[in-house]
mmCIF file of C-alpha atoms in Angstrom:
data_model
loop_
_atom_site.group_PDB
_atom_site.id
_atom_site.type_symbol
_atom_site.label_atom_id
_atom_site.label_comp_id
_atom_site.label_asym_id
_atom_site.label_seq_id
_atom_site.Cartn_x
_atom_site.Cartn_y
_atom_site.Cartn_z
ATOM 1 C CA UNK A 1009 -32.963 1.583 -16.416
ATOM 2 C CA UNK A 1010 -31.909 -1.843 -14.914
ATOM 3 C CA UNK A 1011 -34.674 -3.911 -13.438
ATOM 4 C CA UNK A 1012 -33.219 -4.516 -9.793
ATOM 5 C CA UNK A 1013 -31.730 -2.127 -7.231
ATOM 6 C CA UNK A 1014 -28.765 0.003 -7.706
ATOM 7 C CA UNK A 1015 -26.049 1.499 -5.262
ATOM 8 C CA UNK A 1016 -26.458 5.086 -4.016
ATOM 9 C CA UNK A 1017 -24.879 7.655 -6.196
ATOM 10 C CA UNK A 1018 -21.040 7.458 -5.980
ATOM 11 C CA UNK A 1019 -19.212 9.762 -3.518
ATOM 12 C CA UNK A 1020 -17.484 12.772 -4.531
ATOM 13 C CA UNK A 1021 -14.053 12.864 -5.559
ATOM 14 C CA UNK A 1022 -12.849 13.271 -2.047
ATOM 15 C CA UNK A 1023 -11.562 10.136 -0.457
ATOM 16 C CA UNK A 1024 -13.347 8.869 2.979
ATOM 17 C CA UNK A 1025 -11.265 8.461 5.980
ATOM 18 C CA UNK A 1026 -11.341 4.848 5.651
ATOM 19 C CA UNK A 1027 -10.161 4.682 2.134
ATOM 20 C CA UNK A 1028 -7.263 7.229 3.407
ATOM 21 C CA UNK A 1029 -6.112 4.621 6.178
ATOM 22 C CA UNK A 1030 -6.734 1.405 4.078
ATOM 23 C CA UNK A 1031 -5.533 2.768 0.935
ATOM 24 C CA UNK A 1032 -3.609 -0.268 -0.153
ATOM 25 C CA UNK A 1033 -6.535 -2.522 0.013
ATOM 26 C CA UNK A 1034 -9.262 0.447 -0.848
ATOM 27 C CA UNK A 1035 -7.432 2.875 -2.841
ATOM 28 C CA UNK A 1036 -7.762 1.046 -6.424
ATOM 29 C CA UNK A 1037 -11.483 0.320 -5.945
ATOM 30 C CA UNK A 1038 -12.097 3.608 -4.787
ATOM 31 C CA UNK A 1039 -10.620 5.356 -7.988
ATOM 32 C CA UNK A 1040 -13.074 2.931 -10.038
ATOM 33 C CA UNK A 1041 -16.283 4.032 -7.991
ATOM 34 C CA UNK A 1042 -16.372 6.753 -10.862
ATOM 35 C CA UNK A 1043 -18.106 5.292 -13.727
ATOM 36 C CA UNK A 1044 -16.144 7.363 -15.985
ATOM 37 C CA UNK A 1045 -12.903 5.719 -14.847
ATOM 38 C CA UNK A 1046 -14.396 2.297 -15.584
ATOM 39 C CA UNK A 1047 -15.388 3.524 -19.138
ATOM 40 C CA UNK A 1048 -11.693 4.988 -19.818
ATOM 41 C CA UNK A 1049 -10.541 1.322 -18.366
ATOM 42 C CA UNK A 1050 -12.401 -0.236 -20.970
ATOM 43 C CA UNK A 1051 -11.386 2.438 -23.403
ATOM 44 C CA UNK A 1052 -7.765 1.325 -22.827
ATOM 45 C CA UNK A 1053 -8.649 -2.543 -23.302
ATOM 46 C CA UNK A 1054 -11.199 -2.443 -26.030
ATOM 47 C CA UNK A 1055 -11.903 0.917 -27.888
ATOM 48 C CA UNK A 1056 -14.532 -0.218 -29.866
ATOM 49 C CA UNK A 1057 -16.704 -1.473 -27.224
ATOM 50 C CA UNK A 1058 -16.168 1.330 -25.255
ATOM 51 C CA UNK A 1059 -17.370 3.473 -28.040
ATOM 52 C CA UNK A 1060 -20.873 1.793 -27.812
ATOM 53 C CA UNK A 1061 -21.522 2.424 -24.223
ATOM 54 C CA UNK A 1062 -22.838 5.841 -22.686
ATOM 55 C CA UNK A 1063 -20.998 5.817 -19.323
ATOM 56 C CA UNK A 1064 -22.614 9.188 -18.479
ATOM 57 C CA UNK A 1065 -25.650 7.237 -17.763
ATOM 58 C CA UNK A 1066 -24.040 4.229 -15.855
ATOM 59 C CA UNK A 1067 -25.509 3.245 -12.536
ATOM 60 C CA UNK A 1068 -23.838 1.234 -9.646
ATOM 61 C CA UNK A 1069 -25.007 -2.229 -9.241
ATOM 62 C CA UNK A 1070 -26.235 -2.944 -5.659
ATOM 63 C CA UNK A 1071 -23.270 -5.075 -4.008
ATOM 64 C CA UNK A 1072 -25.786 -6.915 -2.002
ATOM 65 C CA UNK A 1073 -26.528 -8.930 -4.991
ATOM 66 C CA UNK A 1074 -23.297 -10.136 -5.368
ATOM 67 C CA UNK A 1075 -22.695 -13.228 -3.083
ATOM 68 C CA UNK A 1076 -20.960 -12.878 0.107
ATOM 69 C CA UNK A 1077 -17.730 -15.298 -0.736
ATOM 70 C CA UNK A 1078 -17.470 -13.293 -3.979
ATOM 71 C CA UNK A 1079 -17.443 -9.897 -2.176
ATOM 72 C CA UNK A 1080 -14.831 -11.328 -0.015
ATOM 73 C CA UNK A 1081 -12.433 -11.698 -3.075
ATOM 74 C CA UNK A 1082 -13.090 -8.132 -4.045
ATOM 75 C CA UNK A 1083 -15.867 -8.735 -6.666
ATOM 76 C CA UNK A 1084 -16.639 -5.285 -5.907
ATOM 77 C CA UNK A 1085 -17.104 -2.809 -9.127
ATOM 78 C CA UNK A 1086 -20.410 -3.482 -11.104
ATOM 79 C CA UNK A 1087 -22.098 -0.863 -13.324
ATOM 80 C CA UNK A 1088 -25.079 -1.025 -15.691
ATOM 81 C CA UNK A 1089 -24.165 0.902 -18.819
ATOM 82 C CA UNK A 1090 -26.747 1.583 -21.455
ATOM 83 C CA UNK A 1091 -25.698 1.282 -25.055
ATOM 84 C CA UNK A 1092 -25.442 4.707 -26.571
ATOM 85 C CA UNK A 1093 -28.937 5.204 -28.156
ATOM 86 C CA UNK A 1094 -27.940 6.807 -31.313
ATOM 87 C CA UNK A 1095 -26.004 3.683 -31.928
ATOM 88 C CA UNK A 1096 -28.826 1.159 -31.192
ATOM 89 C CA UNK A 1097 -30.977 -0.434 -33.860
ATOM 90 C CA UNK A 1098 -34.760 -0.477 -32.896
ATOM 91 C CA UNK A 1099 -36.962 0.831 -30.164
ATOM 92 C CA UNK A 1100 -35.460 -0.669 -27.025
ATOM 93 C CA UNK A 1101 -31.871 0.233 -25.623
ATOM 94 C CA UNK A 1102 -29.497 -2.566 -24.270
ATOM 95 C CA UNK A 1103 -27.726 -2.614 -20.666
ATOM 96 C CA UNK A 1104 -24.608 -4.012 -20.145
ATOM 97 C CA UNK A 1105 -22.925 -5.042 -16.961
ATOM 98 C CA UNK A 1106 -19.309 -4.307 -16.558
ATOM 99 C CA UNK A 1107 -17.812 -6.181 -13.781
ATOM 100 C CA UNK A 1108 -14.445 -4.979 -12.741
ATOM 101 C CA UNK A 1109 -11.853 -7.500 -10.789
ATOM 102 C CA UNK A 1110 -8.866 -5.731 -9.172
ATOM 103 C CA UNK A 1111 -6.624 -8.268 -8.366
ATOM 104 C CA UNK A 1112 -2.964 -8.229 -6.324
ATOM 105 C CA UNK A 1113 -2.198 -11.802 -6.964
ATOM 106 C CA UNK A 1114 -3.405 -14.402 -9.440
ATOM 107 C CA UNK A 1115 -6.820 -16.145 -8.625
ATOM 108 C CA UNK A 1116 -7.117 -19.600 -10.470
ATOM 109 C CA UNK A 1117 -10.637 -19.663 -10.314
ATOM 110 C CA UNK A 1118 -11.372 -16.387 -11.969
ATOM 111 C CA UNK A 1119 -13.579 -17.914 -14.755
ATOM 112 C CA UNK A 1120 -15.449 -19.717 -12.055
ATOM 113 C CA UNK A 1121 -16.027 -16.612 -10.033
ATOM 114 C CA UNK A 1122 -17.046 -14.386 -13.099
ATOM 115 C CA UNK A 1123 -19.748 -17.336 -14.062
ATOM 116 C CA UNK A 1124 -21.163 -17.486 -10.644
ATOM 117 C CA UNK A 1125 -21.388 -13.618 -10.305
ATOM 118 C CA UNK A 1126 -23.177 -13.409 -13.674
ATOM 119 C CA UNK A 1127 -25.738 -16.089 -12.500
ATOM 120 C CA UNK A 1128 -26.498 -13.878 -9.450
ATOM 121 C CA UNK A 1129 -27.137 -10.856 -11.726
ATOM 122 C CA UNK A 1130 -29.352 -12.633 -14.141
ATOM 123 C CA UNK A 1131 -31.084 -14.545 -11.178
ATOM 124 C CA UNK A 1132 -31.645 -11.055 -9.394
ATOM 125 C CA UNK A 1133 -32.937 -9.450 -12.869
ATOM 126 C CA UNK A 1134 -35.438 -12.604 -13.179
ATOM 127 C CA UNK A 1135 -36.716 -11.837 -9.592
ATOM 128 C CA UNK A 1136 -37.190 -8.186 -10.612
ATOM 129 C CA UNK A 1137 -39.316 -9.384 -13.446
ATOM 130 C CA UNK A 1138 -41.586 -11.751 -11.337
ATOM 131 C CA UNK A 1139 -41.960 -8.922 -8.649
ATOM 132 C CA UNK A 1140 -42.997 -6.114 -11.408
ATOM 133 C CA UNK A 1141 -45.000 -8.311 -13.594
ATOM 134 C CA UNK A 1142 -42.855 -7.751 -16.471
ATOM 135 C CA UNK A 1143 -44.591 -9.145 -19.789
ATOM 136 C CA UNK A 1144 -42.610 -12.019 -20.816
ATOM 137 C CA UNK A 1145 -41.759 -10.239 -24.398
ATOM 138 C CA UNK A 1146 -40.049 -7.770 -22.445
ATOM 139 C CA UNK A 1147 -37.738 -10.199 -20.186
ATOM 140 C CA UNK A 1148 -34.511 -9.577 -22.045
ATOM 141 C CA UNK A 1149 -31.159 -10.414 -19.866
ATOM 142 C CA UNK A 1150 -28.253 -8.165 -19.949
ATOM 143 C CA UNK A 1151 -24.927 -8.840 -21.220
ATOM 144 C CA UNK A 1152 -21.735 -8.840 -19.038
ATOM 145 C CA UNK A 1153 -18.161 -7.714 -19.789
ATOM 146 C CA UNK A 1154 -15.695 -9.040 -17.625
ATOM 147 C CA UNK A 1155 -12.651 -7.238 -16.886
ATOM 148 C CA UNK A 1156 -9.575 -8.439 -14.731
ATOM 149 C CA UNK A 1157 -7.076 -5.512 -13.561
ATOM 150 C CA UNK A 1158 -4.022 -7.273 -12.477
ATOM 151 C CA UNK A 1159 -1.662 -5.106 -10.046
ATOM 152 C CA UNK A 1160 0.481 -7.912 -8.674
ATOM 153 C CA UNK A 1161 4.176 -7.791 -9.639
ATOM 154 C CA UNK A 1162 4.537 -11.409 -10.816
ATOM 155 C CA UNK A 1163 3.485 -13.031 -14.100
ATOM 156 C CA UNK A 1164 -0.074 -14.062 -14.223
ATOM 157 C CA UNK A 1165 -0.598 -17.706 -15.122
ATOM 158 C CA UNK A 1166 -3.822 -18.175 -13.936
ATOM 159 C CA UNK A 1167 -6.678 -19.345 -16.444
ATOM 160 C CA UNK A 1168 -9.109 -16.953 -18.111
ATOM 161 C CA UNK A 1169 -11.332 -19.122 -19.774
ATOM 162 C CA UNK A 1170 -13.880 -21.756 -17.859
ATOM 163 C CA UNK A 1171 -12.997 -24.293 -20.437
ATOM 164 C CA UNK A 1172 -9.359 -24.366 -18.749
ATOM 165 C CA UNK A 1173 -11.002 -25.425 -15.638
ATOM 166 C CA UNK A 1174 -13.083 -28.271 -17.234
ATOM 167 C CA UNK A 1175 -11.651 -31.771 -17.694
ATOM 168 C CA UNK A 1176 -13.530 -33.048 -21.178
ATOM 169 C CA UNK A 1177 -13.068 -34.589 -24.267
ATOM 170 C CA UNK A 1178 -12.217 -31.900 -26.814
ATOM 171 C CA UNK A 1179 -15.459 -33.304 -29.087
ATOM 172 C CA UNK A 1180 -17.607 -31.946 -25.760
ATOM 173 C CA UNK A 1181 -15.987 -28.750 -25.546
ATOM 174 C CA UNK A 1182 -18.974 -26.881 -27.003
ATOM 175 C CA UNK A 1183 -21.158 -27.650 -24.078
ATOM 176 C CA UNK A 1184 -19.039 -25.471 -21.812
ATOM 177 C CA UNK A 1185 -20.043 -21.936 -21.509
ATOM 178 C CA UNK A 1186 -17.176 -19.825 -23.248
ATOM 179 C CA UNK A 1187 -16.754 -15.799 -23.272
ATOM 180 C CA UNK A 1188 -13.921 -13.256 -23.344
ATOM 181 C CA UNK A 1189 -12.457 -11.661 -20.380
ATOM 182 C CA UNK A 1190 -10.737 -8.423 -20.835
ATOM 183 C CA UNK A 1191 -7.316 -8.700 -19.140
ATOM 184 C CA UNK A 1192 -4.925 -5.977 -18.121
ATOM 185 C CA UNK A 1193 -1.636 -6.833 -16.504
ATOM 186 C CA UNK A 1194 -0.566 -3.551 -15.105
ATOM 187 C CA UNK A 1195 3.099 -4.001 -14.633
ATOM 188 C CA UNK A 1196 3.772 -5.886 -17.879
ATOM 189 C CA UNK A 1197 1.828 -3.122 -20.055
ATOM 190 C CA UNK A 1198 3.807 -0.951 -21.822
ATOM 191 C CA UNK A 1199 3.347 2.753 -20.680
ATOM 192 C CA UNK A 1200 2.512 3.817 -24.118
ATOM 193 C CA UNK A 1201 -0.349 1.626 -24.369
ATOM 194 C CA UNK A 1202 -1.894 3.051 -20.792
ATOM 195 C CA UNK A 1203 -1.506 6.746 -21.900
ATOM 196 C CA UNK A 1204 -2.171 6.300 -25.622
ATOM 197 C CA UNK A 1205 -5.696 8.122 -24.969
ATOM 198 C CA UNK A 1206 -5.508 11.085 -22.505
ATOM 199 C CA UNK A 1207 -7.561 9.487 -19.888
ATOM 200 C CA UNK A 1208 -7.445 10.299 -16.040
ATOM 201 C CA UNK A 1209 -7.490 6.452 -15.115
ATOM 202 C CA UNK A 1210 -4.506 5.732 -17.642
ATOM 203 C CA UNK A 1211 -2.232 8.315 -15.973
ATOM 204 C CA UNK A 1212 -3.298 7.386 -12.468
ATOM 205 C CA UNK A 1213 -2.383 3.501 -13.505
ATOM 206 C CA UNK A 1214 0.909 4.876 -15.186
ATOM 207 C CA UNK A 1215 1.862 6.286 -11.534
ATOM 208 C CA UNK A 1216 0.955 3.194 -10.013
ATOM 209 C CA UNK A 1217 3.239 1.261 -12.450
ATOM 210 C CA UNK A 1218 6.278 3.265 -10.833
ATOM 211 C CA UNK A 1219 5.227 2.872 -7.243
ATOM 212 C CA UNK A 1220 8.169 0.379 -6.174
ATOM 213 C CA UNK A 1221 10.825 2.638 -8.379
ATOM 214 C CA UNK A 1222 13.496 4.926 -7.708
ATOM 215 C CA UNK A 1223 12.171 8.175 -6.324
ATOM 216 C CA UNK A 1224 13.209 9.873 -9.577
ATOM 217 C CA UNK A 1225 11.209 7.533 -11.773
ATOM 218 C CA UNK A 1226 8.138 7.899 -9.304
ATOM 219 C CA UNK A 1227 8.401 11.715 -9.377
ATOM 220 C CA UNK A 1228 8.549 11.844 -13.245
ATOM 221 C CA UNK A 1229 5.565 9.706 -13.371
ATOM 222 C CA UNK A 1230 3.759 12.151 -11.144
ATOM 223 C CA UNK A 1231 4.807 15.375 -12.995
ATOM 224 C CA UNK A 1232 4.262 13.625 -16.352
ATOM 225 C CA UNK A 1233 0.320 12.556 -14.787
ATOM 226 C CA UNK A 1234 -0.250 16.201 -13.508
ATOM 227 C CA UNK A 1235 0.934 17.690 -16.814
ATOM 228 C CA UNK A 1236 -1.429 15.660 -19.189
ATOM 229 C CA UNK A 1237 -4.494 15.397 -16.982
ATOM 230 C CA UNK A 1238 -4.574 19.299 -18.062
ATOM 231 C CA UNK A 1239 -5.635 17.900 -21.505
ATOM 232 C CA UNK A 1240 -8.826 16.535 -20.220
ATOM 233 C CA UNK A 1241 -11.918 18.292 -21.086
ATOM 234 C CA UNK A 1242 -13.329 20.814 -18.539
ATOM 235 C CA UNK A 1243 -16.339 18.674 -17.919
ATOM 236 C CA UNK A 1244 -13.913 15.997 -16.612
ATOM 237 C CA UNK A 1245 -13.281 17.934 -13.457
ATOM 238 C CA UNK A 1246 -14.430 15.085 -11.201
ATOM 239 C CA UNK A 1247 -12.054 12.720 -12.667
ATOM 240 C CA UNK A 1248 -9.170 15.176 -11.964
ATOM 241 C CA UNK A 1249 -10.123 15.752 -8.533
ATOM 242 C CA UNK A 1250 -10.127 11.813 -8.131
ATOM 243 C CA UNK A 1251 -6.953 11.210 -9.950
ATOM 244 C CA UNK A 1252 -5.030 14.069 -7.860
ATOM 245 C CA UNK A 1253 -6.186 12.708 -4.521
ATOM 246 C CA UNK A 1254 -5.161 9.069 -5.720
ATOM 247 C CA UNK A 1255 -1.716 10.276 -6.840
ATOM 248 C CA UNK A 1256 -1.255 11.888 -3.588
ATOM 249 C CA UNK A 1257 -2.257 9.097 -1.456
ATOM 250 C CA UNK A 1258 -0.142 6.920 -3.300
ATOM 251 C CA UNK A 1259 2.762 8.941 -2.692
ATOM 252 C CA UNK A 1260 1.733 9.014 0.861
ATOM 253 C CA UNK A 1261 1.657 5.544 1.378
ATOM 254 C CA UNK A 1262 4.652 4.417 -1.021
ATOM 255 C CA UNK A 1263 7.171 7.114 0.051
ATOM 256 C CA UNK A 1264 8.304 8.047 3.374
ATOM 257 C CA UNK A 1265 10.020 11.013 4.948
ATOM 258 C CA UNK A 1266 11.505 13.717 2.711
ATOM 259 C CA UNK A 1267 10.654 11.891 -0.635
ATOM 260 C CA UNK A 1268 6.816 12.518 0.564
ATOM 261 C CA UNK A 1269 7.116 15.858 1.694
ATOM 262 C CA UNK A 1270 8.786 16.786 -1.597
ATOM 263 C CA UNK A 1271 6.398 15.086 -3.710
ATOM 264 C CA UNK A 1272 3.574 16.591 -1.724
ATOM 265 C CA UNK A 1273 4.609 20.151 -2.342
ATOM 266 C CA UNK A 1274 4.896 19.278 -6.209
ATOM 267 C CA UNK A 1275 1.403 17.923 -6.487
ATOM 268 C CA UNK A 1276 -0.079 20.749 -4.443
ATOM 269 C CA UNK A 1277 1.699 23.217 -6.623
ATOM 270 C CA UNK A 1278 0.888 21.401 -9.775
ATOM 271 C CA UNK A 1279 -2.702 21.307 -8.585
ATOM 272 C CA UNK A 1280 -2.754 24.846 -7.825
ATOM 273 C CA UNK A 1281 -1.735 25.825 -11.429
ATOM 274 C CA UNK A 1282 -4.378 23.702 -12.885
ATOM 275 C CA UNK A 1283 -7.186 24.879 -14.818
ATOM 276 C CA UNK A 1284 -9.531 22.727 -12.685
ATOM 277 C CA UNK A 1285 -8.121 24.076 -9.629
ATOM 278 C CA UNK A 1286 -10.415 24.663 -6.478
ATOM 279 C CA UNK A 1287 -9.128 26.203 -3.395
ATOM 280 C CA UNK A 1288 -11.571 24.570 -1.208
ATOM 281 C CA UNK A 1289 -10.104 21.109 -2.539
ATOM 282 C CA UNK A 1290 -6.772 22.191 -2.107
ATOM 283 C CA UNK A 1291 -7.427 23.024 1.781
ATOM 284 C CA UNK A 1292 -9.083 19.776 2.197
ATOM 285 C CA UNK A 1293 -5.967 18.002 0.742
ATOM 286 C CA UNK A 1294 -3.694 19.992 3.036
ATOM 287 C CA UNK A 1295 -5.591 19.500 6.341
ATOM 288 C CA UNK A 1296 -6.262 15.755 5.666
ATOM 289 C CA UNK A 1297 -2.641 15.125 4.740
ATOM 290 C CA UNK A 1298 -1.290 17.029 7.699
ATOM 291 C CA UNK A 1299 -3.718 14.912 9.977
ATOM 292 C CA UNK A 1300 -2.657 11.661 8.429
ATOM 293 C CA UNK A 1301 0.896 12.494 8.897
ATOM 294 C CA UNK A 1302 0.399 12.921 12.479
ATOM 295 C CA UNK A 1303 -1.343 9.626 12.513
ATOM 296 C CA UNK A 1304 1.632 8.197 10.570
ATOM 297 C CA UNK A 1305 3.891 9.059 13.705
ATOM 298 C CA UNK A 1306 1.587 7.333 15.922
ATOM 299 C CA UNK A 1307 1.636 4.210 13.848
ATOM 300 C CA UNK A 1308 5.425 3.920 13.315
ATOM 301 C CA UNK A 1309 5.667 1.878 16.262
ATOM 302 C CA UNK A 1310 3.067 -0.764 14.941
ATOM 303 C CA UNK A 1311 4.580 -0.601 11.345
ATOM 304 C CA UNK A 1312 8.249 -1.475 12.773
ATOM 305 C CA UNK A 1313 6.823 -4.453 14.957
ATOM 306 C CA UNK A 1314 4.992 -5.653 11.629
ATOM 307 C CA UNK A 1315 8.249 -5.445 9.586
ATOM 308 C CA UNK A 1316 10.238 -7.177 12.163
ATOM 309 C CA UNK A 1317 7.869 -10.227 12.475
ATOM 310 C CA UNK A 1318 7.742 -10.306 8.521
ATOM 311 C CA UNK A 1319 11.438 -10.371 8.140
ATOM 312 C CA UNK A 1320 11.440 -13.176 10.629
ATOM 313 C CA UNK A 1321 8.987 -15.193 8.867
ATOM 314 C CA UNK A 1322 10.910 -14.728 5.775
ATOM 315 C CA UNK A 1323 14.275 -15.557 6.983
ATOM 316 C CA UNK A 1324 13.025 -18.619 8.628
ATOM 317 C CA UNK A 1325 11.448 -19.821 5.382
ATOM 318 C CA UNK A 1326 14.350 -18.717 3.113
ATOM 319 C CA UNK A 1327 17.194 -20.049 5.430
ATOM 320 C CA UNK A 1328 18.842 -16.423 5.404
ATOM 321 C CA UNK A 1329 18.207 -12.955 5.593
ATOM 322 C CA UNK A 1330 16.179 -11.708 2.800
ATOM 323 C CA UNK A 1331 18.203 -8.767 1.438
ATOM 324 C CA UNK A 1332 16.780 -8.735 -2.165
ATOM 325 C CA UNK A 1333 13.457 -7.741 -0.633
ATOM 326 C CA UNK A 1334 15.126 -4.897 1.656
ATOM 327 C CA UNK A 1335 13.676 -1.817 -0.524
ATOM 328 C CA UNK A 1336 10.184 -3.314 -1.023
ATOM 329 C CA UNK A 1337 10.024 -3.947 2.788
ATOM 330 C CA UNK A 1338 11.234 -0.354 3.511
ATOM 331 C CA UNK A 1339 8.758 1.364 1.623
ATOM 332 C CA UNK A 1340 5.625 -0.619 1.995
ATOM 333 C CA UNK A 1341 2.806 0.627 4.264
ATOM 334 C CA UNK A 1342 1.695 -1.211 7.392
ATOM 335 C CA UNK A 1343 -1.447 -2.676 5.761
ATOM 336 C CA UNK A 1344 0.943 -4.361 2.995
ATOM 337 C CA UNK A 1345 3.262 -5.697 5.502
ATOM 338 C CA UNK A 1346 0.498 -7.354 7.510
ATOM 339 C CA UNK A 1347 -0.929 -8.823 4.407
ATOM 340 C CA UNK A 1348 2.586 -10.134 3.534
ATOM 341 C CA UNK A 1349 3.194 -11.424 7.025
ATOM 342 C CA UNK A 1350 -0.244 -13.273 6.957
ATOM 343 C CA UNK A 1351 0.180 -14.827 3.733
ATOM 344 C CA UNK A 1352 3.803 -15.889 4.521
ATOM 345 C CA UNK A 1353 2.765 -17.268 7.886
ATOM 346 C CA UNK A 1354 -0.128 -19.296 6.139
ATOM 347 C CA UNK A 1355 2.366 -20.895 3.962
ATOM 348 C CA UNK A 1356 1.888 -18.991 0.647
ATOM 349 C CA UNK A 1357 4.997 -19.557 -1.642
ATOM 350 C CA UNK A 1358 7.367 -16.564 -1.155
ATOM 351 C CA UNK A 1359 7.377 -15.850 -4.815
ATOM 352 C CA UNK A 1360 3.554 -15.576 -4.872
ATOM 353 C CA UNK A 1361 3.434 -13.023 -2.060
ATOM 354 C CA UNK A 1362 3.964 -9.971 -4.621
ATOM 355 C CA UNK A 1363 7.011 -8.705 -2.650
ATOM 356 C CA UNK A 1364 8.922 -7.044 -5.207
ATOM 357 C CA UNK A 1365 12.940 -8.059 -5.381
ATOM 358 C CA UNK A 1366 15.748 -5.614 -5.856
ATOM 359 C CA UNK A 1367 18.153 -8.150 -6.700
ATOM 360 C CA UNK A 1368 16.710 -11.508 -7.478
ATOM 361 C CA UNK A 1369 18.649 -14.569 -6.315
ATOM 362 C CA UNK A 1370 17.667 -18.154 -6.393
ATOM 363 C CA UNK A 1371 15.308 -19.329 -3.434
ATOM 364 C CA UNK A 1372 16.823 -22.051 -1.233
#
């Protein structure tokens, strides 16, 4: 076991009211609260590394060990995962820390952030050794596998090596810490690569790829996901529940009116015919989404006000009505509109806001 505190066991597959309400910011992190989903993400990125680890015994690392400034930047999902015992030589197992970064726009300080969080993890482990009186010969640091999951629309051009942030003669580069960061640019990864293994998280990410697409493409991705989720092993029922909830909430927050109503019906029908079907879960979905639809009606006035404010800021900065953003603005939820508005108001370059463009034109 790790030498410092772990978070409580992950919550069951059903999302909390807070996750449902703030899905744009919390949905992806909630999906990866299940260590099996983190393991499947690693399998997509590096099957060999994933095969060496036993995610059935993964333990969530206490988030209080991560510095507050990193927490604010969504340095949120850290698990300690033992190496599969049958593949370890010698009497002692090895624990590896998986650090998942979910980003909606590029971060030029990413390598530095990883370095700082690694130091905090190792310092916590060192303090635990001292508190417990761990013999010196048993003080072995755990390795770290850093992962960046980028879900933004634009290109990622930020550095992924610490050396890229350091100005130093090439002859002295050997003194700069260096490690590999596993990187997945969701919107620029082929669908085939996401679903080459039948994993719950692969199909959840496949649906997320189409979040801004036409209704037909989004619906096809949803139905494909529901069909292929039936290929999961029976013991993966927890991942199935979490993924179906994720897809349902994604539809709720990305599709309005009749589009969502049709998708909800198709998702619930597909779930009802699944080998994983649980009537209690189906009832919870129906009741929860009915409540959320009612709340959405009350929030429409707030959304309209936020949309108008964002449109005014974009028009002011572009010198014209931003017609190329019309579709993206029409389907975005209130939280997303608020984030775009705050960043646009603060002076973030418009091309870095992450607003998809229907018919790109040259900015003025």
